[in-house]
PDB file of C-alpha atoms in Angstrom:
ATOM      1  CA  UNK A   1     107.392  53.884  58.056  1.00  0.00           C
ATOM      2  CA  UNK A   2     109.722  51.552  56.190  1.00  0.00           C
ATOM      3  CA  UNK A   3     110.608  47.864  56.395  1.00  0.00           C
ATOM      4  CA  UNK A   4     113.060  45.653  54.606  1.00  0.00           C
ATOM      5  CA  UNK A   5     111.703  42.454  53.054  1.00  0.00           C
ATOM      6  CA  UNK A   6     113.761  40.035  50.955  1.00  0.00           C
ATOM      7  CA  UNK A   7     116.564  42.559  50.946  1.00  0.00           C
ATOM      8  CA  UNK A   8     114.390  45.378  49.518  1.00  0.00           C
ATOM      9  CA  UNK A   9     113.335  48.410  51.565  1.00  0.00           C
ATOM     10  CA  UNK A  10     109.635  49.368  51.263  1.00  0.00           C
ATOM     11  CA  UNK A  11     107.460  52.115  52.607  1.00  0.00           C
ATOM     12  CA  UNK A  12     104.237  51.173  54.262  1.00  0.00           C
ATOM     13  CA  UNK A  13     100.803  52.595  53.298  1.00  0.00           C
ATOM     14  CA  UNK A  14      98.878  55.290  55.298  1.00  0.00           C
ATOM     15  CA  UNK A  15      95.217  54.904  56.087  1.00  0.00           C
ATOM     16  CA  UNK A  16      92.524  57.139  57.398  1.00  0.00           C
ATOM     17  CA  UNK A  17      88.971  56.118  58.301  1.00  0.00           C
ATOM     18  CA  UNK A  18      86.755  58.537  56.400  1.00  0.00           C
ATOM     19  CA  UNK A  19      83.400  57.500  57.691  1.00  0.00           C
ATOM     20  CA  UNK A  20      81.587  54.652  59.452  1.00  0.00           C
ATOM     21  CA  UNK A  21      77.833  54.157  59.623  1.00  0.00           C
ATOM     22  CA  UNK A  22      77.626  52.611  63.079  1.00  0.00           C
ATOM     23  CA  UNK A  23      76.294  49.289  64.361  1.00  0.00           C
ATOM     24  CA  UNK A  24      72.822  50.486  65.343  1.00  0.00           C
ATOM     25  CA  UNK A  25      71.315  49.756  61.912  1.00  0.00           C
ATOM     26  CA  UNK A  26      72.696  46.227  62.061  1.00  0.00           C
ATOM     27  CA  UNK A  27      71.071  45.686  65.468  1.00  0.00           C
ATOM     28  CA  UNK A  28      67.845  47.179  64.312  1.00  0.00           C
ATOM     29  CA  UNK A  29      67.981  44.799  61.275  1.00  0.00           C
ATOM     30  CA  UNK A  30      68.517  41.855  63.626  1.00  0.00           C
ATOM     31  CA  UNK A  31      65.726  42.902  66.032  1.00  0.00           C
ATOM     32  CA  UNK A  32      63.422  43.225  63.071  1.00  0.00           C
ATOM     33  CA  UNK A  33      64.125  39.582  62.228  1.00  0.00           C
ATOM     34  CA  UNK A  34      63.298  38.399  65.760  1.00  0.00           C
ATOM     35  CA  UNK A  35      60.720  41.083  66.722  1.00  0.00           C
ATOM     36  CA  UNK A  36      62.740  41.572  69.871  1.00  0.00           C
ATOM     37  CA  UNK A  37      63.238  45.304  70.267  1.00  0.00           C
ATOM     38  CA  UNK A  38      62.212  45.264  73.851  1.00  0.00           C
ATOM     39  CA  UNK A  39      65.185  42.955  74.678  1.00  0.00           C
ATOM     40  CA  UNK A  40      67.887  45.419  73.615  1.00  0.00           C
ATOM     41  CA  UNK A  41      70.197  46.943  76.128  1.00  0.00           C
ATOM     42  CA  UNK A  42      70.065  50.110  74.026  1.00  0.00           C
ATOM     43  CA  UNK A  43      67.065  52.283  74.844  1.00  0.00           C
ATOM     44  CA  UNK A  44      66.699  53.745  71.478  1.00  0.00           C
ATOM     45  CA  UNK A  45      66.351  50.299  70.051  1.00  0.00           C
ATOM     46  CA  UNK A  46      63.692  49.531  72.631  1.00  0.00           C
ATOM     47  CA  UNK A  47      61.685  52.531  71.526  1.00  0.00           C
ATOM     48  CA  UNK A  48      61.504  51.095  67.979  1.00  0.00           C
ATOM     49  CA  UNK A  49      59.050  48.483  69.321  1.00  0.00           C
ATOM     50  CA  UNK A  50      56.203  51.042  69.144  1.00  0.00           C
ATOM     51  CA  UNK A  51      57.221  53.857  66.903  1.00  0.00           C
ATOM     52  CA  UNK A  52      59.232  54.921  63.828  1.00  0.00           C
ATOM     53  CA  UNK A  53      62.451  56.823  64.635  1.00  0.00           C
ATOM     54  CA  UNK A  54      62.791  60.536  64.219  1.00  0.00           C
ATOM     55  CA  UNK A  55      65.940  62.300  63.237  1.00  0.00           C
ATOM     56  CA  UNK A  56      67.231  62.469  66.892  1.00  0.00           C
ATOM     57  CA  UNK A  57      66.613  58.756  67.331  1.00  0.00           C
ATOM     58  CA  UNK A  58      68.480  57.877  64.142  1.00  0.00           C
ATOM     59  CA  UNK A  59      71.456  59.953  65.292  1.00  0.00           C
ATOM     60  CA  UNK A  60      71.352  58.163  68.637  1.00  0.00           C
ATOM     61  CA  UNK A  61      70.951  54.827  66.856  1.00  0.00           C
ATOM     62  CA  UNK A  62      74.108  55.419  64.849  1.00  0.00           C
ATOM     63  CA  UNK A  63      76.110  56.235  68.018  1.00  0.00           C
ATOM     64  CA  UNK A  64      75.538  52.864  69.609  1.00  0.00           C
ATOM     65  CA  UNK A  65      78.811  51.387  70.854  1.00  0.00           C
ATOM     66  CA  UNK A  66      77.840  47.847  71.884  1.00  0.00           C
ATOM     67  CA  UNK A  67      75.204  45.259  71.114  1.00  0.00           C
ATOM     68  CA  UNK A  68      74.909  41.963  72.873  1.00  0.00           C
ATOM     69  CA  UNK A  69      72.692  40.562  70.178  1.00  0.00           C
ATOM     70  CA  UNK A  70      75.174  41.360  67.354  1.00  0.00           C
ATOM     71  CA  UNK A  71      77.947  39.666  69.376  1.00  0.00           C
ATOM     72  CA  UNK A  72      75.788  36.555  69.746  1.00  0.00           C
ATOM     73  CA  UNK A  73      74.954  36.556  66.080  1.00  0.00           C
ATOM     74  CA  UNK A  74      78.589  37.094  65.172  1.00  0.00           C
ATOM     75  CA  UNK A  75      80.195  34.552  67.447  1.00  0.00           C
ATOM     76  CA  UNK A  76      77.565  32.020  68.552  1.00  0.00           C
ATOM     77  CA  UNK A  77      75.178  31.727  65.679  1.00  0.00           C
ATOM     78  CA  UNK A  78      77.433  33.090  62.895  1.00  0.00           C
ATOM     79  CA  UNK A  79      74.491  35.028  61.375  1.00  0.00           C
ATOM     80  CA  UNK A  80      76.901  37.347  59.583  1.00  0.00           C
ATOM     81  CA  UNK A  81      74.457  38.669  56.995  1.00  0.00           C
ATOM     82  CA  UNK A  82      73.321  41.161  59.688  1.00  0.00           C
ATOM     83  CA  UNK A  83      76.830  42.745  59.582  1.00  0.00           C
ATOM     84  CA  UNK A  84      76.217  43.827  55.979  1.00  0.00           C
ATOM     85  CA  UNK A  85      74.165  46.724  57.344  1.00  0.00           C
ATOM     86  CA  UNK A  86      77.352  48.472  58.691  1.00  0.00           C
ATOM     87  CA  UNK A  87      79.828  50.186  56.230  1.00  0.00           C
ATOM     88  CA  UNK A  88      83.207  51.741  56.691  1.00  0.00           C
ATOM     89  CA  UNK A  89      85.181  53.872  54.212  1.00  0.00           C
ATOM     90  CA  UNK A  90      88.936  54.242  54.148  1.00  0.00           C
ATOM     91  CA  UNK A  91      91.285  56.595  52.416  1.00  0.00           C
ATOM     92  CA  UNK A  92      94.474  54.714  51.469  1.00  0.00           C
ATOM     93  CA  UNK A  93      97.712  56.427  50.430  1.00  0.00           C
ATOM     94  CA  UNK A  94     100.886  54.785  49.217  1.00  0.00           C
ATOM     95  CA  UNK A  95      99.952  51.136  48.719  1.00  0.00           C
ATOM     96  CA  UNK A  96     101.125  49.526  45.345  1.00  0.00           C
ATOM     97  CA  UNK A  97      99.615  48.448  42.108  1.00  0.00           C
ATOM     98  CA  UNK A  98     100.625  44.932  43.099  1.00  0.00           C
ATOM     99  CA  UNK A  99      98.327  45.261  46.173  1.00  0.00           C
ATOM    100  CA  UNK A 100      95.541  46.704  43.978  1.00  0.00           C
ATOM    101  CA  UNK A 101      95.480  43.402  42.046  1.00  0.00           C
ATOM    102  CA  UNK A 102      95.096  41.480  45.216  1.00  0.00           C
ATOM    103  CA  UNK A 103      92.558  43.949  46.636  1.00  0.00           C
ATOM    104  CA  UNK A 104      90.268  43.644  43.567  1.00  0.00           C
ATOM    105  CA  UNK A 105      89.736  39.955  44.421  1.00  0.00           C
ATOM    106  CA  UNK A 106      87.541  40.968  47.213  1.00  0.00           C
ATOM    107  CA  UNK A 107      84.233  41.284  45.343  1.00  0.00           C
ATOM    108  CA  UNK A 108      81.962  43.072  47.783  1.00  0.00           C
ATOM    109  CA  UNK A 109      83.580  46.488  48.146  1.00  0.00           C
ATOM    110  CA  UNK A 110      83.402  49.916  46.523  1.00  0.00           C
ATOM    111  CA  UNK A 111      86.732  50.998  45.276  1.00  0.00           C
ATOM    112  CA  UNK A 112      87.954  54.260  43.474  1.00  0.00           C
ATOM    113  CA  UNK A 113      91.543  54.376  42.540  1.00  0.00           C
ATOM    114  CA  UNK A 114      93.948  57.104  41.399  1.00  0.00           C
ATOM    115  CA  UNK A 115      93.854  56.561  37.656  1.00  0.00           C
ATOM    116  CA  UNK A 116      97.068  56.210  35.575  1.00  0.00           C
ATOM    117  CA  UNK A 117      94.865  57.115  32.603  1.00  0.00           C
ATOM    118  CA  UNK A 118      94.610  60.716  33.789  1.00  0.00           C
ATOM    119  CA  UNK A 119      97.643  61.211  36.016  1.00  0.00           C
ATOM    120  CA  UNK A 120     100.699  60.253  33.981  1.00  0.00           C
ATOM    121  CA  UNK A 121     101.194  63.585  32.182  1.00  0.00           C
ATOM    122  CA  UNK A 122     104.034  64.696  34.402  1.00  0.00           C
ATOM    123  CA  UNK A 123     106.140  61.621  33.445  1.00  0.00           C
ATOM    124  CA  UNK A 124     105.401  62.145  29.767  1.00  0.00           C
ATOM    125  CA  UNK A 125     106.220  65.855  29.978  1.00  0.00           C
ATOM    126  CA  UNK A 126     109.553  65.049  31.571  1.00  0.00           C
ATOM    127  CA  UNK A 127     110.318  62.604  28.719  1.00  0.00           C
ATOM    128  CA  UNK A 128     109.406  65.195  26.039  1.00  0.00           C
ATOM    129  CA  UNK A 129     111.547  67.800  27.817  1.00  0.00           C
ATOM    130  CA  UNK A 130     114.403  65.363  28.092  1.00  0.00           C
ATOM    131  CA  UNK A 131     114.314  64.998  24.285  1.00  0.00           C
ATOM    132  CA  UNK A 132     114.397  68.666  23.651  1.00  0.00           C
ATOM    133  CA  UNK A 133     117.465  69.858  25.443  1.00  0.00           C
ATOM    134  CA  UNK A 134     117.732  67.393  28.312  1.00  0.00           C
ATOM    135  CA  UNK A 135     118.782  63.825  28.510  1.00  0.00           C
ATOM    136  CA  UNK A 136     118.049  60.555  30.333  1.00  0.00           C
ATOM    137  CA  UNK A 137     119.484  61.939  33.568  1.00  0.00           C
ATOM    138  CA  UNK A 138     117.155  64.890  33.403  1.00  0.00           C
ATOM    139  CA  UNK A 139     114.206  62.483  33.085  1.00  0.00           C
ATOM    140  CA  UNK A 140     115.399  60.356  36.035  1.00  0.00           C
ATOM    141  CA  UNK A 141     116.055  63.436  38.249  1.00  0.00           C
ATOM    142  CA  UNK A 142     112.616  64.923  37.467  1.00  0.00           C
ATOM    143  CA  UNK A 143     110.568  61.734  37.861  1.00  0.00           C
ATOM    144  CA  UNK A 144     112.553  60.800  41.034  1.00  0.00           C
ATOM    145  CA  UNK A 145     111.006  63.813  42.769  1.00  0.00           C
ATOM    146  CA  UNK A 146     107.508  62.319  42.395  1.00  0.00           C
ATOM    147  CA  UNK A 147     108.180  59.759  45.071  1.00  0.00           C
ATOM    148  CA  UNK A 148     106.081  57.300  42.999  1.00  0.00           C
ATOM    149  CA  UNK A 149     107.382  53.912  44.210  1.00  0.00           C
ATOM    150  CA  UNK A 150     106.724  51.820  47.279  1.00  0.00           C
ATOM    151  CA  UNK A 151     110.433  50.778  47.174  1.00  0.00           C
ATOM    152  CA  UNK A 152     112.448  53.126  49.307  1.00  0.00           C
ATOM    153  CA  UNK A 153     116.031  52.516  47.981  1.00  0.00           C
ATOM    154  CA  UNK A 154     117.075  55.465  45.825  1.00  0.00           C
ATOM    155  CA  UNK A 155     119.418  53.530  43.573  1.00  0.00           C
ATOM    156  CA  UNK A 156     116.873  50.945  42.820  1.00  0.00           C
ATOM    157  CA  UNK A 157     114.163  53.522  42.170  1.00  0.00           C
ATOM    158  CA  UNK A 158     116.506  55.296  39.650  1.00  0.00           C
ATOM    159  CA  UNK A 159     116.909  51.966  37.900  1.00  0.00           C
ATOM    160  CA  UNK A 160     113.056  51.752  37.718  1.00  0.00           C
ATOM    161  CA  UNK A 161     112.791  55.300  36.260  1.00  0.00           C
ATOM    162  CA  UNK A 162     115.608  54.577  33.852  1.00  0.00           C
ATOM    163  CA  UNK A 163     113.682  51.540  32.576  1.00  0.00           C
ATOM    164  CA  UNK A 164     110.641  53.759  32.100  1.00  0.00           C
ATOM    165  CA  UNK A 165     112.673  56.114  29.943  1.00  0.00           C
ATOM    166  CA  UNK A 166     113.970  53.242  27.844  1.00  0.00           C
ATOM    167  CA  UNK A 167     110.468  51.901  27.240  1.00  0.00           C
ATOM    168  CA  UNK A 168     109.296  55.370  26.247  1.00  0.00           C
ATOM    169  CA  UNK A 169     112.224  55.773  23.899  1.00  0.00           C
ATOM    170  CA  UNK A 170     111.504  52.307  22.307  1.00  0.00           C
ATOM    171  CA  UNK A 171     107.824  53.455  21.801  1.00  0.00           C
ATOM    172  CA  UNK A 172     108.950  56.955  20.395  1.00  0.00           C
ATOM    173  CA  UNK A 173     110.920  55.188  17.713  1.00  0.00           C
ATOM    174  CA  UNK A 174     107.989  53.067  16.743  1.00  0.00           C
ATOM    175  CA  UNK A 175     105.350  55.773  16.196  1.00  0.00           C
ATOM    176  CA  UNK A 176     105.337  58.332  13.416  1.00  0.00           C
ATOM    177  CA  UNK A 177     104.391  61.306  15.575  1.00  0.00           C
ATOM    178  CA  UNK A 178     105.131  60.745  19.245  1.00  0.00           C
ATOM    179  CA  UNK A 179     104.114  64.276  20.199  1.00  0.00           C
ATOM    180  CA  UNK A 180     100.623  63.749  18.879  1.00  0.00           C
ATOM    181  CA  UNK A 181     100.026  61.048  21.561  1.00  0.00           C
ATOM    182  CA  UNK A 182     102.003  62.723  24.288  1.00  0.00           C
ATOM    183  CA  UNK A 183     101.256  66.433  24.222  1.00  0.00           C
ATOM    184  CA  UNK A 184      98.014  68.447  24.050  1.00  0.00           C
ATOM    185  CA  UNK A 185      97.581  70.284  20.716  1.00  0.00           C
ATOM    186  CA  UNK A 186      97.553  73.645  22.555  1.00  0.00           C
ATOM    187  CA  UNK A 187     101.002  72.923  23.959  1.00  0.00           C
ATOM    188  CA  UNK A 188     102.771  71.669  20.859  1.00  0.00           C
ATOM    189  CA  UNK A 189     104.176  75.164  20.101  1.00  0.00           C
ATOM    190  CA  UNK A 190     106.054  75.145  23.342  1.00  0.00           C
ATOM    191  CA  UNK A 191     108.303  72.367  22.139  1.00  0.00           C
ATOM    192  CA  UNK A 192     109.826  74.457  19.377  1.00  0.00           C
ATOM    193  CA  UNK A 193     109.649  77.662  21.374  1.00  0.00           C
ATOM    194  CA  UNK A 194     111.560  76.227  24.292  1.00  0.00           C
ATOM    195  CA  UNK A 195     113.835  73.965  22.395  1.00  0.00           C
ATOM    196  CA  UNK A 196     117.131  73.468  24.404  1.00  0.00           C
ATOM    197  CA  UNK A 197     115.679  74.649  27.601  1.00  0.00           C
ATOM    198  CA  UNK A 198     114.349  71.347  29.177  1.00  0.00           C
ATOM    199  CA  UNK A 199     113.469  72.762  32.636  1.00  0.00           C
ATOM    200  CA  UNK A 200     111.445  75.670  31.144  1.00  0.00           C
ATOM    201  CA  UNK A 201     109.784  73.255  28.649  1.00  0.00           C
ATOM    202  CA  UNK A 202     108.879  70.851  31.356  1.00  0.00           C
ATOM    203  CA  UNK A 203     107.444  73.582  33.563  1.00  0.00           C
ATOM    204  CA  UNK A 204     105.406  75.029  30.621  1.00  0.00           C
ATOM    205  CA  UNK A 205     104.062  71.645  29.741  1.00  0.00           C
ATOM    206  CA  UNK A 206     103.083  70.993  33.395  1.00  0.00           C
ATOM    207  CA  UNK A 207     101.252  74.395  33.465  1.00  0.00           C
ATOM    208  CA  UNK A 208      99.509  73.872  30.175  1.00  0.00           C
ATOM    209  CA  UNK A 209      96.561  71.811  29.176  1.00  0.00           C
ATOM    210  CA  UNK A 210      97.128  68.075  29.692  1.00  0.00           C
ATOM    211  CA  UNK A 211      96.807  65.547  26.827  1.00  0.00           C
ATOM    212  CA  UNK A 212      93.357  63.812  27.257  1.00  0.00           C
ATOM    213  CA  UNK A 213      93.640  60.217  28.489  1.00  0.00           C
ATOM    214  CA  UNK A 214      97.382  60.351  28.121  1.00  0.00           C
ATOM    215  CA  UNK A 215      97.839  57.220  30.222  1.00  0.00           C
ATOM    216  CA  UNK A 216      96.139  55.109  27.528  1.00  0.00           C
ATOM    217  CA  UNK A 217      99.287  55.147  25.441  1.00  0.00           C
ATOM    218  CA  UNK A 218     101.767  54.720  28.172  1.00  0.00           C
ATOM    219  CA  UNK A 219     100.418  52.526  30.964  1.00  0.00           C
ATOM    220  CA  UNK A 220     102.886  49.758  29.849  1.00  0.00           C
ATOM    221  CA  UNK A 221     105.866  51.715  31.276  1.00  0.00           C
ATOM    222  CA  UNK A 222     104.923  51.356  34.923  1.00  0.00           C
ATOM    223  CA  UNK A 223     105.278  48.335  37.190  1.00  0.00           C
ATOM    224  CA  UNK A 224     103.509  46.903  40.208  1.00  0.00           C
ATOM    225  CA  UNK A 225     105.994  48.931  42.292  1.00  0.00           C
ATOM    226  CA  UNK A 226     104.127  52.213  41.601  1.00  0.00           C
ATOM    227  CA  UNK A 227     102.239  53.766  44.412  1.00  0.00           C
ATOM    228  CA  UNK A 228      98.461  53.754  44.412  1.00  0.00           C
ATOM    229  CA  UNK A 229      96.013  55.907  46.332  1.00  0.00           C
ATOM    230  CA  UNK A 230      92.417  54.789  46.666  1.00  0.00           C
ATOM    231  CA  UNK A 231      89.188  55.029  48.691  1.00  0.00           C
ATOM    232  CA  UNK A 232      87.533  51.774  49.590  1.00  0.00           C
ATOM    233  CA  UNK A 233      84.277  51.061  51.264  1.00  0.00           C
ATOM    234  CA  UNK A 234      83.426  47.677  52.800  1.00  0.00           C
ATOM    235  CA  UNK A 235      80.413  46.443  54.606  1.00  0.00           C
ATOM    236  CA  UNK A 236      81.333  44.786  57.833  1.00  0.00           C
ATOM    237  CA  UNK A 237      80.807  41.232  56.664  1.00  0.00           C
ATOM    238  CA  UNK A 238      83.085  41.724  53.727  1.00  0.00           C
ATOM    239  CA  UNK A 239      85.574  43.527  55.874  1.00  0.00           C
ATOM    240  CA  UNK A 240      85.723  40.516  58.204  1.00  0.00           C
ATOM    241  CA  UNK A 241      86.669  38.342  55.203  1.00  0.00           C
ATOM    242  CA  UNK A 242      89.254  40.768  54.200  1.00  0.00           C
ATOM    243  CA  UNK A 243      90.962  40.954  57.511  1.00  0.00           C
ATOM    244  CA  UNK A 244      90.787  37.170  58.028  1.00  0.00           C
ATOM    245  CA  UNK A 245      92.513  36.572  54.758  1.00  0.00           C
ATOM    246  CA  UNK A 246      94.889  39.487  54.555  1.00  0.00           C
ATOM    247  CA  UNK A 247      96.054  39.853  58.133  1.00  0.00           C
ATOM    248  CA  UNK A 248      97.659  36.499  57.819  1.00  0.00           C
ATOM    249  CA  UNK A 249     101.188  35.167  57.482  1.00  0.00           C
ATOM    250  CA  UNK A 250     100.041  33.498  54.247  1.00  0.00           C
ATOM    251  CA  UNK A 251      99.117  36.804  52.658  1.00  0.00           C
ATOM    252  CA  UNK A 252     101.306  38.907  50.341  1.00  0.00           C
ATOM    253  CA  UNK A 253     103.328  41.075  52.753  1.00  0.00           C
ATOM    254  CA  UNK A 254     102.243  44.435  51.180  1.00  0.00           C
ATOM    255  CA  UNK A 255      98.501  43.681  51.459  1.00  0.00           C
ATOM    256  CA  UNK A 256      99.111  42.403  54.944  1.00  0.00           C
ATOM    257  CA  UNK A 257     100.584  45.786  55.839  1.00  0.00           C
ATOM    258  CA  UNK A 258      97.567  47.392  54.388  1.00  0.00           C
ATOM    259  CA  UNK A 259      95.134  45.227  56.328  1.00  0.00           C
ATOM    260  CA  UNK A 260      97.046  45.940  59.497  1.00  0.00           C
ATOM    261  CA  UNK A 261      96.861  49.710  58.941  1.00  0.00           C
ATOM    262  CA  UNK A 262      93.183  49.516  58.240  1.00  0.00           C
ATOM    263  CA  UNK A 263      92.663  47.550  61.415  1.00  0.00           C
ATOM    264  CA  UNK A 264      94.528  50.245  63.426  1.00  0.00           C
ATOM    265  CA  UNK A 265      92.000  52.874  62.385  1.00  0.00           C
ATOM    266  CA  UNK A 266      88.903  50.625  62.614  1.00  0.00           C
ATOM    267  CA  UNK A 267      86.914  51.433  65.885  1.00  0.00           C
ATOM    268  CA  UNK A 268      86.718  48.747  68.494  1.00  0.00           C
ATOM    269  CA  UNK A 269      82.925  48.302  68.206  1.00  0.00           C
ATOM    270  CA  UNK A 270      83.477  46.837  64.735  1.00  0.00           C
ATOM    271  CA  UNK A 271      86.566  44.834  65.451  1.00  0.00           C
ATOM    272  CA  UNK A 272      84.757  43.186  68.402  1.00  0.00           C
ATOM    273  CA  UNK A 273      82.269  41.679  65.906  1.00  0.00           C
ATOM    274  CA  UNK A 274      84.787  40.475  63.251  1.00  0.00           C
ATOM    275  CA  UNK A 275      88.140  39.747  64.895  1.00  0.00           C
ATOM    276  CA  UNK A 276      88.066  36.767  67.166  1.00  0.00           C
ATOM    277  CA  UNK A 277      91.028  37.770  69.308  1.00  0.00           C
ATOM    278  CA  UNK A 278      89.562  41.218  69.802  1.00  0.00           C
ATOM    279  CA  UNK A 279      86.266  39.661  70.939  1.00  0.00           C
ATOM    280  CA  UNK A 280      87.990  37.285  73.359  1.00  0.00           C
ATOM    281  CA  UNK A 281      89.772  40.039  75.264  1.00  0.00           C
TER     282      UNK A 281
END
């Protein structure tokens, strides 16, 4: 899906809910505080009054869809610490490095991000090939196929890629041996062997061993416009804070899109405890 903002066309991120732990543990924690297992509308919680749960009870516990006590604690008494016992994990594809900077401000989350340190070799291989029989247009055409930007205007993205080439060329002229920081030792012989055949050189470099930590030398060439994939895990209390702040007209539009996509895949039993308008329906 695409949307135009401030005259620029952007693609929106895609989100999948990978796992959720359920709300049963959160109610169990709350009932433990009040020693009120017998008052639950969920029979499996009532059974905890007199015994420890077996595997089947734990499975049933994690399938609970509603809890009157959790709704009271969330919306009447604002005892939100109980919500920390529920966790949700999301796979996010196609948000931006700009959003990543905003995302990192939410302290209580687990976050694993596609690393530019390890995943920039294709860009560098295209640049090397462009310098050994290709040209700047070869580089731009090759990198354009990566679909690596959240901006969706082809002409603008080619400007971005051209700027990446110019930065790499500036750096190439500043270092004594550019190949030593760009290409794995085992692939250096390919450069002479395939001189003048940029497409074959690029393909061979792509198939060969990648330069270790290649992104360390070249992170500077990319902007906040580059797409980011990540997996994030929130506890429900932290997710409430995230949605309240980011699903807001005051939020940066790209992180608002991400929050909205995350909300779409978040089951109702969680939203009812953290989103006021959901709870009021």
